[in-house]
XYZ file of C-alpha atoms in Angstrom:
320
model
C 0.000 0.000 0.000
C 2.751 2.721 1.080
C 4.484 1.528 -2.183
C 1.387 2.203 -4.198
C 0.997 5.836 -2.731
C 4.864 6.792 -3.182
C 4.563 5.682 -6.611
C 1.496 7.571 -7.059
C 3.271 10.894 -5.585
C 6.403 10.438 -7.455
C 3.961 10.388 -10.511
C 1.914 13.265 -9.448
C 4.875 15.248 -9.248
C 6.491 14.399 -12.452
C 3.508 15.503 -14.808
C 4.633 19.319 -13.974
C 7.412 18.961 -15.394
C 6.977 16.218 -18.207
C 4.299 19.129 -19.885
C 7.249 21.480 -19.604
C 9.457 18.893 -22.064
C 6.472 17.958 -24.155
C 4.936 20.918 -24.676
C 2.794 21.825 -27.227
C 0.850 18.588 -27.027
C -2.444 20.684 -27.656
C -3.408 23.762 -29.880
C -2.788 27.232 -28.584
C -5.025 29.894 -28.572
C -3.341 33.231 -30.320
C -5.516 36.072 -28.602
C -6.132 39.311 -31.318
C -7.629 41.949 -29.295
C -8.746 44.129 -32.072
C -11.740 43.454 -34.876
C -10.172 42.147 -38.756
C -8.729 44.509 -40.380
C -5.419 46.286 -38.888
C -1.889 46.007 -38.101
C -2.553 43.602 -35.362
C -4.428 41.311 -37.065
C -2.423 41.285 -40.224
C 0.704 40.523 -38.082
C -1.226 38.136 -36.023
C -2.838 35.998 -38.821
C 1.317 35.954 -40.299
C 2.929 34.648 -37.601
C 0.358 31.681 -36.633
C 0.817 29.432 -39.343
C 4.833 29.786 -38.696
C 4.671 29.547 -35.436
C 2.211 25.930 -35.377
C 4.947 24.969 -38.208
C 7.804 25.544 -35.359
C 5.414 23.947 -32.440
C 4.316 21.435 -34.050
C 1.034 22.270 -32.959
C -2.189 24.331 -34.391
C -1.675 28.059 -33.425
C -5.919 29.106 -33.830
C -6.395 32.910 -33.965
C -9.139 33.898 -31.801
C -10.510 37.610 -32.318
C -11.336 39.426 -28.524
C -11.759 42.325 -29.561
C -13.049 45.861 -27.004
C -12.090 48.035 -24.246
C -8.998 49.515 -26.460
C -7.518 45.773 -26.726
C -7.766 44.922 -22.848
C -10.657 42.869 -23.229
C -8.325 40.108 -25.079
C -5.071 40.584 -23.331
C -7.129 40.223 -20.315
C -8.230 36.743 -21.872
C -4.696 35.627 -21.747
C -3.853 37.018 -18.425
C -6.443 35.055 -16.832
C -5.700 31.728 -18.685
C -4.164 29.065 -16.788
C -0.089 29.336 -16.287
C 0.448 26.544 -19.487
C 1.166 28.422 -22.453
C -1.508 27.382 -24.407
C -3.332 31.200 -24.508
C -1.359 34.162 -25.921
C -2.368 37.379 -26.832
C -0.555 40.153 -29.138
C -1.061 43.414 -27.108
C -0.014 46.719 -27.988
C 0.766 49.783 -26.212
C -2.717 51.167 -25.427
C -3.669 47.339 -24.579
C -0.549 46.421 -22.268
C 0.029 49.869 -20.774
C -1.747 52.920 -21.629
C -5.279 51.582 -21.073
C -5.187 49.880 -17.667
C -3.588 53.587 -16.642
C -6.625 54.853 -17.938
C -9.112 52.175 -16.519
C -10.022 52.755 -12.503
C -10.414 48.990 -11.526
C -8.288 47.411 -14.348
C -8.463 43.949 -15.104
C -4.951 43.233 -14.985
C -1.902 44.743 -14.085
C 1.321 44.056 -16.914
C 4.321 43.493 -14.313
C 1.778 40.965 -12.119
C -0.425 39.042 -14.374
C 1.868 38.934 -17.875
C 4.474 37.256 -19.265
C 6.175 38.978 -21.928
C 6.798 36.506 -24.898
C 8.756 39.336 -27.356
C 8.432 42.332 -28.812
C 6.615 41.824 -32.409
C 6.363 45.077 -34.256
C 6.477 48.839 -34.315
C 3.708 50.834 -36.325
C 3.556 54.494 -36.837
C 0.574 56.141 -36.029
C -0.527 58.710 -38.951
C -3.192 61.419 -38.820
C -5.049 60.925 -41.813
C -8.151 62.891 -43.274
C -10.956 61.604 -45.610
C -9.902 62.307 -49.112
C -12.762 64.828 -49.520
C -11.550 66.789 -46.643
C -10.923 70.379 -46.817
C -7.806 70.344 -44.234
C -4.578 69.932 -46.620
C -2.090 70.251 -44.133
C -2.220 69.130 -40.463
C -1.735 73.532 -39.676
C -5.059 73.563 -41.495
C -6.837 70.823 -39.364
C -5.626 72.159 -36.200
C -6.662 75.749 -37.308
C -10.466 74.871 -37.957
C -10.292 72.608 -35.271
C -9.503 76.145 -32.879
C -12.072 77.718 -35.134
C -14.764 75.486 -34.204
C -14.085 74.160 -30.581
C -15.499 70.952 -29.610
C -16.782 70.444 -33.612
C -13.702 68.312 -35.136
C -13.951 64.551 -34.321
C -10.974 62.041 -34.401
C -11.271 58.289 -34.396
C -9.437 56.034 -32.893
C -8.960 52.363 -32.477
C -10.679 51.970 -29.174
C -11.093 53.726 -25.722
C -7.433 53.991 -24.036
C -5.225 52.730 -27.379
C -2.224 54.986 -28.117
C -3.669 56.534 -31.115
C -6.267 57.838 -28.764
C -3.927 58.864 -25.771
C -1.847 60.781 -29.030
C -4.917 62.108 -30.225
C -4.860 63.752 -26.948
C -1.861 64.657 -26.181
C -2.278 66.428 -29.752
C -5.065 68.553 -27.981
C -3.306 69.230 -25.215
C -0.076 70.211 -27.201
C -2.460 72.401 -29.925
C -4.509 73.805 -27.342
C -7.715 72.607 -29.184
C -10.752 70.319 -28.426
C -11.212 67.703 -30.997
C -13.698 65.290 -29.667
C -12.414 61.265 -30.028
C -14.759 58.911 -31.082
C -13.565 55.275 -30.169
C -13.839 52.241 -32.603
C -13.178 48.382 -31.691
C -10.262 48.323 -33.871
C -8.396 50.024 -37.037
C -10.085 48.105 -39.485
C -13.351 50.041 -38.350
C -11.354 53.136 -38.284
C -10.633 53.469 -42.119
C -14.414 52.203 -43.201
C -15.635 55.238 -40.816
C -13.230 57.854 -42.892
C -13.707 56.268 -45.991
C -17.514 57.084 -45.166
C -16.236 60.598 -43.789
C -18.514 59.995 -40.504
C -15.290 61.214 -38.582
C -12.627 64.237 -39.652
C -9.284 62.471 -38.664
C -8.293 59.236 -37.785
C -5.450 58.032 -35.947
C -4.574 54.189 -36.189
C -1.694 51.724 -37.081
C -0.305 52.723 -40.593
C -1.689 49.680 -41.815
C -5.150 50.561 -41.940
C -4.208 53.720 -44.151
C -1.313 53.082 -46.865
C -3.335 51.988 -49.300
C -5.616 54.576 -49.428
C -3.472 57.163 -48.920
C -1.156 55.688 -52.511
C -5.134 55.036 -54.256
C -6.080 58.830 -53.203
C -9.135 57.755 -50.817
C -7.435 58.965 -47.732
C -4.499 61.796 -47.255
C -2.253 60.961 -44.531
C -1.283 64.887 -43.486
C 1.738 63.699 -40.847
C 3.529 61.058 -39.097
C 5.183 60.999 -35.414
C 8.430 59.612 -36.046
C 11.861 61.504 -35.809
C 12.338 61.736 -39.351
C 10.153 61.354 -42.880
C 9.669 57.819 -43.640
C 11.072 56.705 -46.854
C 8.282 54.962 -48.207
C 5.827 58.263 -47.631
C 9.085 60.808 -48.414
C 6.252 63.868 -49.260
C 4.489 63.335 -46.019
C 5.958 66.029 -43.194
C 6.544 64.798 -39.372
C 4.656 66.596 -36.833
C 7.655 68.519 -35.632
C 7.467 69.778 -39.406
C 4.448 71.029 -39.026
C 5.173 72.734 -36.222
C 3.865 69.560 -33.355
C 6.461 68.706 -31.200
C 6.804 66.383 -27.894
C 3.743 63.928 -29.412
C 4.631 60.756 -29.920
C 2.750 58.716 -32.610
C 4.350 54.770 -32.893
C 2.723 52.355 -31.123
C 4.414 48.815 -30.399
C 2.634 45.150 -30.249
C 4.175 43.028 -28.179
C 3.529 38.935 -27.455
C 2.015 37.854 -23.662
C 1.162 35.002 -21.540
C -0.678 34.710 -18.327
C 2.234 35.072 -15.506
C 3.295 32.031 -13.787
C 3.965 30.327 -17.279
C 7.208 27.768 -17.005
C 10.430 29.453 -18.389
C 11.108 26.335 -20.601
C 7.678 27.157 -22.195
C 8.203 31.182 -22.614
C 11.664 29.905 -24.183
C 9.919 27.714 -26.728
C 7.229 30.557 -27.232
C 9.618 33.119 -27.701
C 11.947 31.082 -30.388
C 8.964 30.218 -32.505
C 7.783 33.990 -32.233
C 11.166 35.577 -33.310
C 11.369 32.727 -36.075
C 8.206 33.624 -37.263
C 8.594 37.285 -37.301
C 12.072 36.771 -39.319
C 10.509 34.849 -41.922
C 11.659 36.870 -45.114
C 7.884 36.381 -46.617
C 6.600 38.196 -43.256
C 9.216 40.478 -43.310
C 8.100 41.707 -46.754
C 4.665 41.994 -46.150
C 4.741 43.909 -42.943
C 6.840 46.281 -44.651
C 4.917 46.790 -47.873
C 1.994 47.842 -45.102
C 4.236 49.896 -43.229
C 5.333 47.785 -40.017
C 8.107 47.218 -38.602
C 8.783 43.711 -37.514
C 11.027 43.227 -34.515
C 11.313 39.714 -32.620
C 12.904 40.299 -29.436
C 13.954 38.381 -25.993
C 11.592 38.297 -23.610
C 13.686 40.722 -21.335
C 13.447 43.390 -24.159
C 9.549 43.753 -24.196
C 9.280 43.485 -19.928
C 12.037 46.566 -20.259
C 9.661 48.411 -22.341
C 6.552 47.668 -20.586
C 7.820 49.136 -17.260
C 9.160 52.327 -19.330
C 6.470 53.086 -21.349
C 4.074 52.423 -18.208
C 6.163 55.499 -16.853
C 5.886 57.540 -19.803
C 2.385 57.367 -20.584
C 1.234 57.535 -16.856
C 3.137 60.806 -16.872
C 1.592 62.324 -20.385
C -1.819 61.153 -18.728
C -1.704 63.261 -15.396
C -0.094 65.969 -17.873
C -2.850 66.125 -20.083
C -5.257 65.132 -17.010
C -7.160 62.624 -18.724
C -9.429 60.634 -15.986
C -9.911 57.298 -15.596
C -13.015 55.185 -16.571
């Protein structure tokens, strides 16, 4: 009998850590926290069938999408500690909007495990092509002409495009109103419709239309011009400075996940992400692939947590 139980124990506390060496043995859940349609998914729906190929595994996309991307981060942070649930967050998702939320549903440095850092996407402001505003100047000056009358749209409630949209208020000294969408995809159908006057999202959602002459991207937030949009001004060309407009999408797991597992993760996430095909078509869309180690994307999440808590109590934006 006491054999039978130590054999029983000795079993019990083996299967911990024979998962670890077999894992996948399952299919794992890739979390995309935004509707069709954007950077996010794009990158998402690229990396899956490279990753399953390096697992061994189906990796099924699963689309969560509200609450600026927190609603399906949150779905990973919540999963059991196994690895079989990730999520590809992004800066609003990970950081800006639990800052902005007044009982968030998960805190980053607790309840995530960073897997890597996937891309980086600027953030354009972009008109309808019918608009009247040419130039971001001329936005900004009927947008002081007609206080509280210019609306911008945004990916969601608490995503960096909207915290940028913001800050651009704050920065301009007008009063553009933001009107929240579950995702970029929704962002361009509501300018192609002109039902908003500016949209901020991933540059994704835009490139296209801005090359066919449906949309006219007026500025970008990066240091210098990008060389694939050379006639397009920054916004410290057009007179905007201290705004930052890039947003970064990073891989997560729920905390607590085995290291051995976050390794394997990780490797098939960077292998993915350096796949020459991906690499390609991230960049004909304007996205920057990255593939980092895990201790890369936890660096960033605790800086930019800093950052963005500090533009929010500067531009005294109150939580929900």
């Amino acid at each position: 009998m006491l054999r039978s139980i130590v054999i029983a124990l000795a079993v019990l506390m083996a299967t911990p850590a024979m998962a670890q060496v077999n894992y996948p043995t399952r299919p794992i859940r890739f979390i995309v926290p935004f509707a069709p349609g954007g950077s996010n998914d794009l990158t998402a729906r690229l990396m899956a069938p490279r990753m399953a190929a390096r697992l061994g595994q189906p990796v099924v996309i699963e689309t969560r999408s509200g609450a600026g991307g927190m609603t399906g981060v949150d779905v990973a942070a919540k999963a059991p500690a196994d690895g079989y649930t990730v999520a590809l967050g992004t800066t609003g998702a990970i950081v800006i909007g639990p800052s902005l939320t007044r009982n968030p549903p998960f805190v980053a440095e607790r309840d995530l495990a960073p897997i890597t850092l996937a891309i980086n996407v600027q953030v354009p402001i972009v008109v309808p092509a019918q608009s009247p505003y040419r130039s971001l100047q001329d936005l900004l000056a009927g947008a002081k002409a007609q206080p509280g009358k210019i609306t911008f749209g945004s990916s969601g409630t608490g995503g960096m495009p909207h915290l940028a949209g913001e800050l651009l208020n704050q920065v301009a000294g007008v009063q553009m109103v933001h009107v929240p969408y579950r995702g970029g995809g929704p962002v361009g159908t509501a300018l192609l419709q002109a039902e908003v006057d500016m949209g901020m999202s991933d540059m994704s959602v835009f490139l296209a239309h801005h090359r066919a002459g449906t949309m006219r991207i007026l500025a970008v937030g990066s240091a210098q011009r990008l060389p694939y949009l050379p006639d397009v001004p920054t916004l410290a060309e057009s007179g905007i400075t201290g705004v930052e407009t890039s947003n970064w999408h990073g891989l997560v797991t729920a905390a607590g996940v085995p290291e051995t597992i976050l390794d394997r993760l990780n490797a098939a996430a960077v292998a993915s992400l350096q796949d020459p095909e991906v690499v390609k078509t991230l960049n004909e869309q304007g996205i920057d692939p990255v593939g980092s180690s895990r201790a890369v994307l936890a660096a960033l999440i605790t800086a930019d947590k800093a950052r963005w808590s500090e533009v929010i109590r500067r531009a005294n934006i109150r939580p929900e």
